[in-house]
Amino acid sequence: QVQLVESGGGMVQAGGSLKLSCAASGRTVSNYAMAWFRQAAGREREFVAAISGTGGTTGHADSVKARFTISRDNAKNAVYLQMNSLKPDDTAVYYCAAGRVLGTTERWYDYWGQGTQVTVSS
């Protein structure tokens, strides 16, 4: 079992920045790929970014490339999402996920956090 707890969400004006954190506990977290997904009201959950267990491979959705950066610190069992140049369309609940395979769809991830709300005002 892997437990995930997100933090760092909040309300920010368009153009601002936020850094989300995901604290992981349980099994050896460095064995897992980690990802961020988001779900806006009335929409399906969508992929945002993912990172391999070692941190050597990352991927970002086209909608957030050049604005968001995923990173991890295995010594701290933590994963981060630095979000810059935020837009109102980025408003959503952001979820941290862990899985054995690095992928861009939900089916690759076995463990999920409860989510943290990010609201971007115009």
Tab-separated table of C-alpha atoms in Angstrom, residues 3-122:
chain	number	residue	atom	x	y	z
A	3	GLN	CA	-0.604	6.492	0.940
A	4	LEU	CA	-0.576	9.864	-0.796
A	5	VAL	CA	-1.446	13.261	0.630
A	6	GLU	CA	-1.512	16.390	-1.505
A	7	SER	CA	-1.015	19.936	-0.277
A	8	GLY	CA	-0.290	23.397	-1.624
A	9	GLY	CA	-3.527	24.139	-3.415
A	10	GLY	CA	-5.349	27.419	-3.050
A	11	MET	CA	-6.637	30.457	-4.870
A	12	VAL	CA	-4.403	32.551	-7.098
A	13	GLN	CA	-4.858	35.209	-9.755
A	14	ALA	CA	-4.187	34.485	-13.401
A	15	GLY	CA	-0.481	34.693	-14.147
A	16	GLY	CA	0.457	33.597	-10.651
A	17	SER	CA	2.225	30.499	-9.391
A	18	LEU	CA	1.591	27.641	-7.003
A	19	LYS	CA	3.633	24.623	-5.975
A	20	LEU	CA	1.789	21.440	-5.138
A	21	SER	CA	3.343	18.768	-2.968
A	22	CYS	CA	2.494	15.111	-2.599
A	23	ALA	CA	3.754	13.295	0.491
A	24	ALA	CA	4.030	9.541	0.012
A	25	SER	CA	4.294	6.821	2.621
A	26	GLY	CA	4.109	3.067	2.744
A	27	ARG	CA	6.104	0.960	0.325
A	28	THR	CA	9.381	2.100	-1.213
A	29	VAL	CA	8.151	5.118	-3.133
A	30	SER	CA	11.158	5.229	-5.442
A	31	ASN	CA	9.867	2.011	-7.009
A	32	TYR	CA	6.824	3.849	-8.308
A	33	ALA	CA	6.168	6.200	-11.141
A	34	MET	CA	4.272	9.238	-9.920
A	35	ALA	CA	1.835	11.496	-11.696
A	36	TRP	CA	-0.460	14.447	-11.333
A	37	PHE	CA	-3.955	14.438	-12.769
A	38	ARG	CA	-6.653	17.082	-12.492
A	39	GLN	CA	-10.417	17.214	-12.695
A	40	ALA	CA	-12.360	20.371	-13.358
A	41	ALA	CA	-16.033	20.652	-12.417
A	42	GLY	CA	-18.190	18.783	-14.897
A	43	ARG	CA	-15.226	17.295	-16.747
A	44	GLU	CA	-13.351	14.024	-16.750
A	45	ARG	CA	-10.090	13.648	-14.896
A	46	GLU	CA	-7.137	14.390	-17.167
A	47	PHE	CA	-3.408	13.759	-17.157
A	48	VAL	CA	-1.136	16.647	-16.211
A	49	ALA	CA	2.388	15.284	-15.698
A	50	ALA	CA	4.292	12.137	-14.751
A	51	ILE	CA	7.764	11.209	-13.551
A	52	SER	CA	9.633	7.915	-13.399
A	53	GLY	CA	10.827	6.327	-10.169
A	54	THR	CA	14.346	7.673	-10.525
A	55	GLY	CA	13.155	11.043	-11.783
A	56	GLY	CA	15.077	10.610	-15.001
A	57	THR	CA	12.040	10.645	-17.254
A	58	THR	CA	9.208	13.137	-17.183
A	59	GLY	CA	6.219	13.927	-19.358
A	60	HIS	CA	3.778	16.813	-19.391
A	61	ALA	CA	0.448	17.338	-21.093
A	62	ASP	CA	0.577	19.746	-24.028
A	63	SER	CA	-1.768	22.112	-22.194
A	64	VAL	CA	0.764	22.662	-19.385
A	65	LYS	CA	4.127	22.294	-21.138
A	66	ALA	CA	6.495	25.212	-20.470
A	67	ARG	CA	4.288	26.280	-17.554
A	68	PHE	CA	4.227	23.278	-15.181
A	69	THR	CA	7.143	21.154	-13.998
A	70	ILE	CA	6.964	17.858	-12.158
A	71	SER	CA	9.812	16.789	-9.886
A	72	ARG	CA	10.457	14.371	-7.043
A	73	ASP	CA	12.697	13.960	-4.030
A	74	ASN	CA	12.891	10.286	-3.116
A	75	ALA	CA	14.832	11.037	0.055
A	76	LYS	CA	11.778	12.957	1.249
A	77	ASN	CA	9.226	10.617	-0.368
A	78	ALA	CA	7.743	13.604	-2.098
A	79	VAL	CA	6.598	14.665	-5.543
A	80	TYR	CA	6.015	18.244	-6.601
A	81	LEU	CA	4.223	20.170	-9.297
A	82	GLN	CA	5.478	23.689	-9.889
A	83	MET	CA	2.776	25.632	-11.697
A	84	ASN	CA	3.606	28.977	-13.304
A	85	SER	CA	1.648	31.364	-15.518
A	86	LEU	CA	-1.605	29.925	-14.213
A	87	LYS	CA	-4.776	30.394	-16.223
A	88	PRO	CA	-8.436	30.182	-15.196
A	89	ASP	CA	-8.629	26.964	-17.265
A	90	ASP	CA	-6.186	25.401	-14.788
A	91	THR	CA	-8.868	25.538	-12.098
A	92	ALA	CA	-9.449	21.973	-10.918
A	93	VAL	CA	-8.893	19.469	-8.155
A	94	TYR	CA	-5.361	18.135	-8.555
A	95	TYR	CA	-4.628	14.516	-7.677
A	96	CYS	CA	-1.354	12.753	-7.016
A	97	ALA	CA	-1.068	9.142	-8.165
A	98	ALA	CA	1.446	6.293	-7.908
A	99	GLY	CA	1.857	3.282	-10.155
A	100	ARG	CA	4.282	0.629	-11.357
A	101	VAL	CA	4.265	1.908	-14.935
A	102	LEU	CA	4.914	5.415	-16.193
A	103	GLY	CA	1.873	6.353	-18.216
A	104	THR	CA	-0.526	9.118	-19.136
A	105	THR	CA	-3.807	7.409	-18.363
A	106	GLU	CA	-5.461	6.587	-15.058
A	107	ARG	CA	-5.329	2.830	-15.595
A	108	TRP	CA	-1.572	2.763	-14.988
A	109	TYR	CA	-1.899	4.141	-11.457
A	110	ASP	CA	-2.953	2.087	-8.451
A	111	TYR	CA	-2.830	4.606	-5.624
A	112	TRP	CA	-4.449	8.023	-5.423
A	113	GLY	CA	-4.543	10.930	-3.019
A	114	GLN	CA	-7.667	12.822	-2.002
A	115	GLY	CA	-6.853	15.846	-4.124
A	116	THR	CA	-6.198	19.520	-3.535
A	117	GLN	CA	-8.239	22.365	-5.013
A	118	VAL	CA	-6.572	24.935	-7.251
A	119	THR	CA	-8.639	27.963	-8.233
A	120	VAL	CA	-7.326	30.553	-10.677
A	121	SER	CA	-9.267	33.800	-10.916
A	122	SER	CA	-9.220	36.079	-13.945
